[in-house]
PDB file of C-alpha atoms in Angstrom:
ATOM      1  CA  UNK X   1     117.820  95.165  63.966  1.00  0.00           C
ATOM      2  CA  UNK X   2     119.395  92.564  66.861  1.00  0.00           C
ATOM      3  CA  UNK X   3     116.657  93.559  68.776  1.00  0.00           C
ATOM      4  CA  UNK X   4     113.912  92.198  66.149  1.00  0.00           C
ATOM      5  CA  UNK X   5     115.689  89.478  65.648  1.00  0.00           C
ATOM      6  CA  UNK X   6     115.947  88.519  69.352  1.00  0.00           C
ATOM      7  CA  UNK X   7     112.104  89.652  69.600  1.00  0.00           C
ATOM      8  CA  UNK X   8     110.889  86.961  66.221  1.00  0.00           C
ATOM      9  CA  UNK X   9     113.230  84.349  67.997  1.00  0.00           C
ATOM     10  CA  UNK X  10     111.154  84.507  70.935  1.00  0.00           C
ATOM     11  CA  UNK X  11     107.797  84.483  69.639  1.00  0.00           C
ATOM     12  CA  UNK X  12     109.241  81.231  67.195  1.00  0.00           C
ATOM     13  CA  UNK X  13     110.378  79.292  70.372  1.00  0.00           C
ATOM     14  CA  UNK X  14     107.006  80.257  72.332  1.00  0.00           C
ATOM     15  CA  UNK X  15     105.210  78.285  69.320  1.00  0.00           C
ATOM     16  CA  UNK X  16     107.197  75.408  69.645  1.00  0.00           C
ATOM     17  CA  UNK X  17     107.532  75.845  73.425  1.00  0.00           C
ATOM     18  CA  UNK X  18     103.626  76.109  73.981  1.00  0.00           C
ATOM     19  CA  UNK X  19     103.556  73.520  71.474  1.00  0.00           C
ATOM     20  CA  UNK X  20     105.281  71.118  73.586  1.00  0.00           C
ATOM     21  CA  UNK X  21     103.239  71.885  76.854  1.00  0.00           C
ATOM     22  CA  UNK X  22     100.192  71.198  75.150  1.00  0.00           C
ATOM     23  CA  UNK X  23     101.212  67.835  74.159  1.00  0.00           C
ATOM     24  CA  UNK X  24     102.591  67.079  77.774  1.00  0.00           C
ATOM     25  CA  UNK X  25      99.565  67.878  79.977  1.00  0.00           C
ATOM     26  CA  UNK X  26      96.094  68.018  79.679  1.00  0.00           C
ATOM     27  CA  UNK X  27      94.406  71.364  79.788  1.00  0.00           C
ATOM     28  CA  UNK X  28      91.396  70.360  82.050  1.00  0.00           C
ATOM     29  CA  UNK X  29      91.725  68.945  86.004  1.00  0.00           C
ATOM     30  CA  UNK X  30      91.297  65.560  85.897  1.00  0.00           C
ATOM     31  CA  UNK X  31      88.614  64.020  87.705  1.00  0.00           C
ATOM     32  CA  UNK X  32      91.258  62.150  89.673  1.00  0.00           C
ATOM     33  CA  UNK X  33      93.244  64.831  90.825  1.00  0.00           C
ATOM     34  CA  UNK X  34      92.607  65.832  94.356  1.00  0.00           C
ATOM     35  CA  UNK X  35      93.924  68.547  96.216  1.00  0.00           C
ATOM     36  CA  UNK X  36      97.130  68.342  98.193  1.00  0.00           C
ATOM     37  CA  UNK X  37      96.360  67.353 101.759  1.00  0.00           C
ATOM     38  CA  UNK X  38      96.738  70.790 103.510  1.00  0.00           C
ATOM     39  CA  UNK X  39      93.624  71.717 101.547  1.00  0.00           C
ATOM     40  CA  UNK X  40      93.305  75.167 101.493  1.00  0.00           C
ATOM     41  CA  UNK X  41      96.487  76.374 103.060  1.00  0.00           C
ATOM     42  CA  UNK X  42      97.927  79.129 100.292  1.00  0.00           C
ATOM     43  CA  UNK X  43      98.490  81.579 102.758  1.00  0.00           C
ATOM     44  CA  UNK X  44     100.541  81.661 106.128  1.00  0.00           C
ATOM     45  CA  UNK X  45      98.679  83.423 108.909  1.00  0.00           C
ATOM     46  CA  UNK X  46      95.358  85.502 108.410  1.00  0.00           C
ATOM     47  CA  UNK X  47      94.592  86.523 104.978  1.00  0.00           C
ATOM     48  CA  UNK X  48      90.998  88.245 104.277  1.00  0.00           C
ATOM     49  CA  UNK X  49      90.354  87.728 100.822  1.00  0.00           C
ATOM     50  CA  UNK X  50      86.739  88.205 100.713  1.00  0.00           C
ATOM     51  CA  UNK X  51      85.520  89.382  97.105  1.00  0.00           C
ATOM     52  CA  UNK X  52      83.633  92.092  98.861  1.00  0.00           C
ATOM     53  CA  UNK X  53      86.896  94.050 100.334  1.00  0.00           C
ATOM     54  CA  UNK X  54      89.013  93.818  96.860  1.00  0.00           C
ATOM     55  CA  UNK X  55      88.374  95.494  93.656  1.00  0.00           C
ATOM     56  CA  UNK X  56      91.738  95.860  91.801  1.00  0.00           C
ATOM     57  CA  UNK X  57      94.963  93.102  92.533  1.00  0.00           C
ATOM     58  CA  UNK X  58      96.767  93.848  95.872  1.00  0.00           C
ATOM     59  CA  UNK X  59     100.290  92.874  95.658  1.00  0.00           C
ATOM     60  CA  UNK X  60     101.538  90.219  98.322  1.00  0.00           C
ATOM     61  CA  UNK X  61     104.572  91.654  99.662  1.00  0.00           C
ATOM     62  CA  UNK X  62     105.590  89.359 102.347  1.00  0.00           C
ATOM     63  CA  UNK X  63     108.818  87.310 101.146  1.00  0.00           C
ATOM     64  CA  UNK X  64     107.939  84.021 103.529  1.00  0.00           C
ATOM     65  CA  UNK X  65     104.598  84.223 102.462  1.00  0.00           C
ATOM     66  CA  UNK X  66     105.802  84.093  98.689  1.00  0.00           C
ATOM     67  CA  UNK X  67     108.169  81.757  99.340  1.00  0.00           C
ATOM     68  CA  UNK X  68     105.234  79.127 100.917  1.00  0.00           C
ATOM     69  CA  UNK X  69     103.009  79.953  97.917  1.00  0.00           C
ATOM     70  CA  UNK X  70     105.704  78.959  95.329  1.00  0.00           C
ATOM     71  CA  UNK X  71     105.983  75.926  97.559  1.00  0.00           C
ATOM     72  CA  UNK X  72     102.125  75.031  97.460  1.00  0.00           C
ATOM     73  CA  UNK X  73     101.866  75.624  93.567  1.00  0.00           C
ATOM     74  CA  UNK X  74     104.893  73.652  93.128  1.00  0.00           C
ATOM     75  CA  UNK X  75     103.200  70.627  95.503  1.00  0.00           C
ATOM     76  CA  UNK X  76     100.034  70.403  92.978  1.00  0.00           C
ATOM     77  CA  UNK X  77      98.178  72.676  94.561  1.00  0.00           C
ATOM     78  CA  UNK X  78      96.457  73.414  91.704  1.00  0.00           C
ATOM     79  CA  UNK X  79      95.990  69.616  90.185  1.00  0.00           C
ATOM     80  CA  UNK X  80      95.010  71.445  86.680  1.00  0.00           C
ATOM     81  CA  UNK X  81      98.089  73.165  86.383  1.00  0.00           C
ATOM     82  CA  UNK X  82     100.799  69.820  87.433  1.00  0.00           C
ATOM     83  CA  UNK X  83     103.718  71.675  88.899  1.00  0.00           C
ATOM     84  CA  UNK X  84     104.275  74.832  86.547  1.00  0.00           C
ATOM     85  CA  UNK X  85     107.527  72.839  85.415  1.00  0.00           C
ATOM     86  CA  UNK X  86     107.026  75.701  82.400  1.00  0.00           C
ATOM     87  CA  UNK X  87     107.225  78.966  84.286  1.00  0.00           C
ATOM     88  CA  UNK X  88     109.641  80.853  86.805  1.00  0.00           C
ATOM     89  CA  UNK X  89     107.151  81.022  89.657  1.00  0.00           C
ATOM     90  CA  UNK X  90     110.207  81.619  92.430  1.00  0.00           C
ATOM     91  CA  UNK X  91     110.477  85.431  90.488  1.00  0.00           C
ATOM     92  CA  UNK X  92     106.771  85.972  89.403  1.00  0.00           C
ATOM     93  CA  UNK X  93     104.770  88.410  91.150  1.00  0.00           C
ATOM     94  CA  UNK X  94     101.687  87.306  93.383  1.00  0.00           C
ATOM     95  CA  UNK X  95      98.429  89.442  93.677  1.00  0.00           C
ATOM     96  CA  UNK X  96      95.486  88.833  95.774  1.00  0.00           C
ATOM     97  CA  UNK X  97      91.740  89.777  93.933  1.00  0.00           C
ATOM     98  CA  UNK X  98      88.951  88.693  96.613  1.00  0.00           C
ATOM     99  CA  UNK X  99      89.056  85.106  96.488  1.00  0.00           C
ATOM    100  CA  UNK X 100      91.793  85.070  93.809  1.00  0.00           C
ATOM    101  CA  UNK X 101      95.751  84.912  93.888  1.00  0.00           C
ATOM    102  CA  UNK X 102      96.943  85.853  90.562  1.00  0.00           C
ATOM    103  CA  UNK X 103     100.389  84.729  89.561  1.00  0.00           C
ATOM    104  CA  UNK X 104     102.105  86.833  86.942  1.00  0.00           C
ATOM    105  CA  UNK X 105     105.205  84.995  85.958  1.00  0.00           C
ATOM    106  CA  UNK X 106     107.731  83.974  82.352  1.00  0.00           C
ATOM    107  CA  UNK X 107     107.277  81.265  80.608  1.00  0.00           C
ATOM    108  CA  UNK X 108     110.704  79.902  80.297  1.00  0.00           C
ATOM    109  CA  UNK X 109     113.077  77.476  78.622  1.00  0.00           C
ATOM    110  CA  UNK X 110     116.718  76.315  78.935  1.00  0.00           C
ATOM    111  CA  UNK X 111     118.562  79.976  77.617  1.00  0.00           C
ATOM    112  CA  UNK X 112     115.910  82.010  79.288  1.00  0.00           C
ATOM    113  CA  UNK X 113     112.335  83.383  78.664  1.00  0.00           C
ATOM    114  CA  UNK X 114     110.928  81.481  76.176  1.00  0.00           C
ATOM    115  CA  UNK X 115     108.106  84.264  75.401  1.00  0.00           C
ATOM    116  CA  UNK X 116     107.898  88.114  75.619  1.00  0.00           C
ATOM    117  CA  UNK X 117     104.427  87.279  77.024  1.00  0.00           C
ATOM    118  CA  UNK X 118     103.679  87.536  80.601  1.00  0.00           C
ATOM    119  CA  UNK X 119     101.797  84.514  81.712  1.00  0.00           C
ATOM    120  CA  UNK X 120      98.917  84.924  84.055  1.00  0.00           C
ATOM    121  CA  UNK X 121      97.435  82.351  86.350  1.00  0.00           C
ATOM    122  CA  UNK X 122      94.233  83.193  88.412  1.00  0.00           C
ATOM    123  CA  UNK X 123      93.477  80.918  91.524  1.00  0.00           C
ATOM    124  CA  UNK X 124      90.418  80.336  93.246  1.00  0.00           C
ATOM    125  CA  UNK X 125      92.357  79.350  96.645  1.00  0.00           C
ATOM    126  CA  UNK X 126      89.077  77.708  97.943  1.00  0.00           C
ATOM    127  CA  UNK X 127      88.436  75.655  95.158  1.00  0.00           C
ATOM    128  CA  UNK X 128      92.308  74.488  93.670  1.00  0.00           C
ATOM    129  CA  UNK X 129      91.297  75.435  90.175  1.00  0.00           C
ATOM    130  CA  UNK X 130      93.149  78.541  87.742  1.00  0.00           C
ATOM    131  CA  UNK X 131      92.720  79.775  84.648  1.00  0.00           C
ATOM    132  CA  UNK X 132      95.463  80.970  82.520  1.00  0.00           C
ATOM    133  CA  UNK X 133      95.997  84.483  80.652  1.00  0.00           C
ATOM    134  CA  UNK X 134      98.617  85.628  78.276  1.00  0.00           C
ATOM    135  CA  UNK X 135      99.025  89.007  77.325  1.00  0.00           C
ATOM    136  CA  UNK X 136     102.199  91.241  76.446  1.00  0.00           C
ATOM    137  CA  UNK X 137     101.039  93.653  78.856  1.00  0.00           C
ATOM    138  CA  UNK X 138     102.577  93.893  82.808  1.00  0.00           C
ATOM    139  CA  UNK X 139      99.721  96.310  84.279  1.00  0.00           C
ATOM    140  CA  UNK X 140      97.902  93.968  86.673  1.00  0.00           C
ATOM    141  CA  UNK X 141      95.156  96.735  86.687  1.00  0.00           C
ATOM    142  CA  UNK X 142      93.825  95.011  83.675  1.00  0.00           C
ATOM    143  CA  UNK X 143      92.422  92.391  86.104  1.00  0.00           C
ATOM    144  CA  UNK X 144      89.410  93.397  88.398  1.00  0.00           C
ATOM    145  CA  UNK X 145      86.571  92.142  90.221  1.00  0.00           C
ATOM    146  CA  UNK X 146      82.795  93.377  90.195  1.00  0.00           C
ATOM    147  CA  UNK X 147      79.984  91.394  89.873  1.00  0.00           C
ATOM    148  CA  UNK X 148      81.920  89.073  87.810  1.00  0.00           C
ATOM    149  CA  UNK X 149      85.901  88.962  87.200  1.00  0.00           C
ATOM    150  CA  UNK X 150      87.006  90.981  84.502  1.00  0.00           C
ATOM    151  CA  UNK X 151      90.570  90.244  82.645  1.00  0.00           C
ATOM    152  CA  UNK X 152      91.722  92.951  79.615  1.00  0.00           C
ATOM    153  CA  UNK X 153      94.446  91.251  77.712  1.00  0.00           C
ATOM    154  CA  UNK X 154      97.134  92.387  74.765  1.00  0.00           C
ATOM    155  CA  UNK X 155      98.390  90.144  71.998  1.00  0.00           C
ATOM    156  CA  UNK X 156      99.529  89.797  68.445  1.00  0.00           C
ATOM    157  CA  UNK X 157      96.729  90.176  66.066  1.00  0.00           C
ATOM    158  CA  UNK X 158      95.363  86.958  64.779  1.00  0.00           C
ATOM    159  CA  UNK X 159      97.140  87.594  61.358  1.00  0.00           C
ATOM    160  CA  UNK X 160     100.575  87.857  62.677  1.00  0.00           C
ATOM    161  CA  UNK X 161     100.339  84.213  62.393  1.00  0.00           C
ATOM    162  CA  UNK X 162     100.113  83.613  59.697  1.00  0.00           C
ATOM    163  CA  UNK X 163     100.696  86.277  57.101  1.00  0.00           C
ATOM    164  CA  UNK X 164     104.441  86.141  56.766  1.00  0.00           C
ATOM    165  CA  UNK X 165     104.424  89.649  54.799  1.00  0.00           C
ATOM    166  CA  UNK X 166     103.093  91.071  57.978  1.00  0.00           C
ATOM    167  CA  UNK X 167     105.152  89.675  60.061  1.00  0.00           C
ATOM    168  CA  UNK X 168     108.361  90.906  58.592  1.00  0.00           C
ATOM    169  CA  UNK X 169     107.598  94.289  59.428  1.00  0.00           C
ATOM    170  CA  UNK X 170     105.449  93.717  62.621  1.00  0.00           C
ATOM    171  CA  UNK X 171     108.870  95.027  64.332  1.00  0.00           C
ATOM    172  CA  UNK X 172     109.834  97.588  61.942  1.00  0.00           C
ATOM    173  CA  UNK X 173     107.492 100.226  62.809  1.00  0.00           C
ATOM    174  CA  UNK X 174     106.979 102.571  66.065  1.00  0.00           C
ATOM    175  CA  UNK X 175     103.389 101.512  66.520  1.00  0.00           C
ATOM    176  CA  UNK X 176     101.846  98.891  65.258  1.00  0.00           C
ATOM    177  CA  UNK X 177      98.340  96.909  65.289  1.00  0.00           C
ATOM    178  CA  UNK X 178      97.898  95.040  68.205  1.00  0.00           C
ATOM    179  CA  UNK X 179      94.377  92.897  69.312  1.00  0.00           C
ATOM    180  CA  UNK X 180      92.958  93.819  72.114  1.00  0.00           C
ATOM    181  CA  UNK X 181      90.708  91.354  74.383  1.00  0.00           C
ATOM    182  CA  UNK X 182      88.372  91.844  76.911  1.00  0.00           C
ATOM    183  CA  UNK X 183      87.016  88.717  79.226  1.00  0.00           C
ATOM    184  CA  UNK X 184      84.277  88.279  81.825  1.00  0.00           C
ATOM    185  CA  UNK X 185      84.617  85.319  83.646  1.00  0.00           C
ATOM    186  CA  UNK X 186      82.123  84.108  86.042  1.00  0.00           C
ATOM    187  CA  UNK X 187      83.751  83.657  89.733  1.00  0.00           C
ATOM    188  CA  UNK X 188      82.364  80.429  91.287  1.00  0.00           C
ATOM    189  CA  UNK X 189      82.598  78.636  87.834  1.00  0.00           C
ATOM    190  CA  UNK X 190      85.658  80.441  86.047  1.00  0.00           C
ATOM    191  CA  UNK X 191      84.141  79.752  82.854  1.00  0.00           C
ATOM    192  CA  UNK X 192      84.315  82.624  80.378  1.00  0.00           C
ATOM    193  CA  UNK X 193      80.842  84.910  79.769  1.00  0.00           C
ATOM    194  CA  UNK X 194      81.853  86.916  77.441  1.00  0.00           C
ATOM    195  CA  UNK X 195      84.677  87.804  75.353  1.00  0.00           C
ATOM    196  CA  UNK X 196      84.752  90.788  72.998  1.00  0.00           C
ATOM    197  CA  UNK X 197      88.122  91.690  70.676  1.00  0.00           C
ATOM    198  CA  UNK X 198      88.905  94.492  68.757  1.00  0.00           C
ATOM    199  CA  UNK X 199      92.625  96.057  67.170  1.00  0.00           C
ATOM    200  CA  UNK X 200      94.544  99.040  68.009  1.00  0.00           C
ATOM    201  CA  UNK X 201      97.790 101.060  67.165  1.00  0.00           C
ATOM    202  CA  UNK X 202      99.705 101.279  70.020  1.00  0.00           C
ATOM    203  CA  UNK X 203     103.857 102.736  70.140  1.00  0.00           C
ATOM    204  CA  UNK X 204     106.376  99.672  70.791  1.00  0.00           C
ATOM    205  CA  UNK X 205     107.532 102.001  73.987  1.00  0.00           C
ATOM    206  CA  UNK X 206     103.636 101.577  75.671  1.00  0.00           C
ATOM    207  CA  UNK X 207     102.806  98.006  74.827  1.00  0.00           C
ATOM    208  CA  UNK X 208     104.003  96.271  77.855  1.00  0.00           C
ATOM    209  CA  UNK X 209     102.633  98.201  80.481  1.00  0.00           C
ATOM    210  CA  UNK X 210      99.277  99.108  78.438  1.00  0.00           C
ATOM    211  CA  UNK X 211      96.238  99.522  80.444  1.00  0.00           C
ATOM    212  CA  UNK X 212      93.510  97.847  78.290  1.00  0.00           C
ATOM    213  CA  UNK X 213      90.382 100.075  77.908  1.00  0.00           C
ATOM    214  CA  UNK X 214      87.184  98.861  78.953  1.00  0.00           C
ATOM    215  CA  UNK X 215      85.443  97.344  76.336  1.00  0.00           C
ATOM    216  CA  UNK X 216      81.970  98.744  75.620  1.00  0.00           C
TER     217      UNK X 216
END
């Protein structure tokens, strides 16, 4: 019962928190912003990350090489995003995907995570935009590239919301309903093709490292 309690405090501050960050920044680069000066510079030494060698997320080991990307996305390097005041970048997780870096990283506030979502940020390194992904789900196989970039994504339900009798017992249960949401997003433009949704019952004990199915 602590446990559910902890859990509906956490989604309760990520509506206020997200709240808050919507208010403080605008959601689309400015036509202003430009590009730090070192344009282009997200990776120390050689990196190949042409979209033709890399299907699934590759995950960047190298601790310097983190260490200078936190740095970079800190410094603007992504004029859309400000400085990620929001989110623990120095222990989120960095993945390249072709042309891509994907950051998976907290949202957080002043006790702690401020979500039980894992936030997602996908970079195009050439051009200094992202676009940003939540989903409850930590298997960074849900992200690959074809033809296009496809992201698979797990959340609430749209009526968790909002229907307070559902809510209540959202937590109660062994599995519950859970939506499930597949995007393809075009890779020069990152603007969203397609995006299909459907619900399934999934156990507490497999939602956070769920492998979204491919949605036909």
């Amino acid at each position: 019962m602590e446990a559910v309690k902890t859990m509906k405090h956490q989604i309760i501050t990520l509506m206020i928190v997200l709240g808050f960050v919507c208010c403080c920044k605008d959601s689309k680069p400015s036509n202003n912003s430009t590009p730090p000066d070192n344009d282009g510079v997200l990776f120390l030494g050689e990196v190949n990350y042409s979209p033709t060698d890399t299907v699934y997320p590759i995950l960047i080991t190298d601790s310097i090489q983190k260490t200078h990307i936190v740095t970079m996305l800190r410094n603007k390097f992504v004029p859309q995003e400000d400085d990620f005041h929001f989110f623990n970048l120095e222990e989120g997780k960095y993945y390249l995907l072709g042309k891509f870096l994907i950051v998976n990283c907290m949202l957080v506030g002043p006790s702690g995570w401020a979500s039980n979502f894992r936030q997602y940020f996908i970079i195009d390194v050439n051009s200094h935009r992202s676009v940003h992904i939540m989903s409850l789900s930590n298997n960074i196989n849900n992200f690959y590239l074809f033809d296009n970039l496809t992201v698979n994504s797990i959340e609430y339900p749209d009526r968790f919301w909002h229907d307070t009798e559902f809510f209540d017992h959202f937590f109660d249960a062994e599995s519950t309903t859970f939506k499930l949401i597949n995007t393809i997003i075009e890779t020069d433009s990152l603007s969203p093709i397609s995006t299909k949704e459907f619900e399934k019952t999934i156990k507490w004990k497999d939602v956070y490292e769920y492998l979204v199915p491919q949605v036909q």
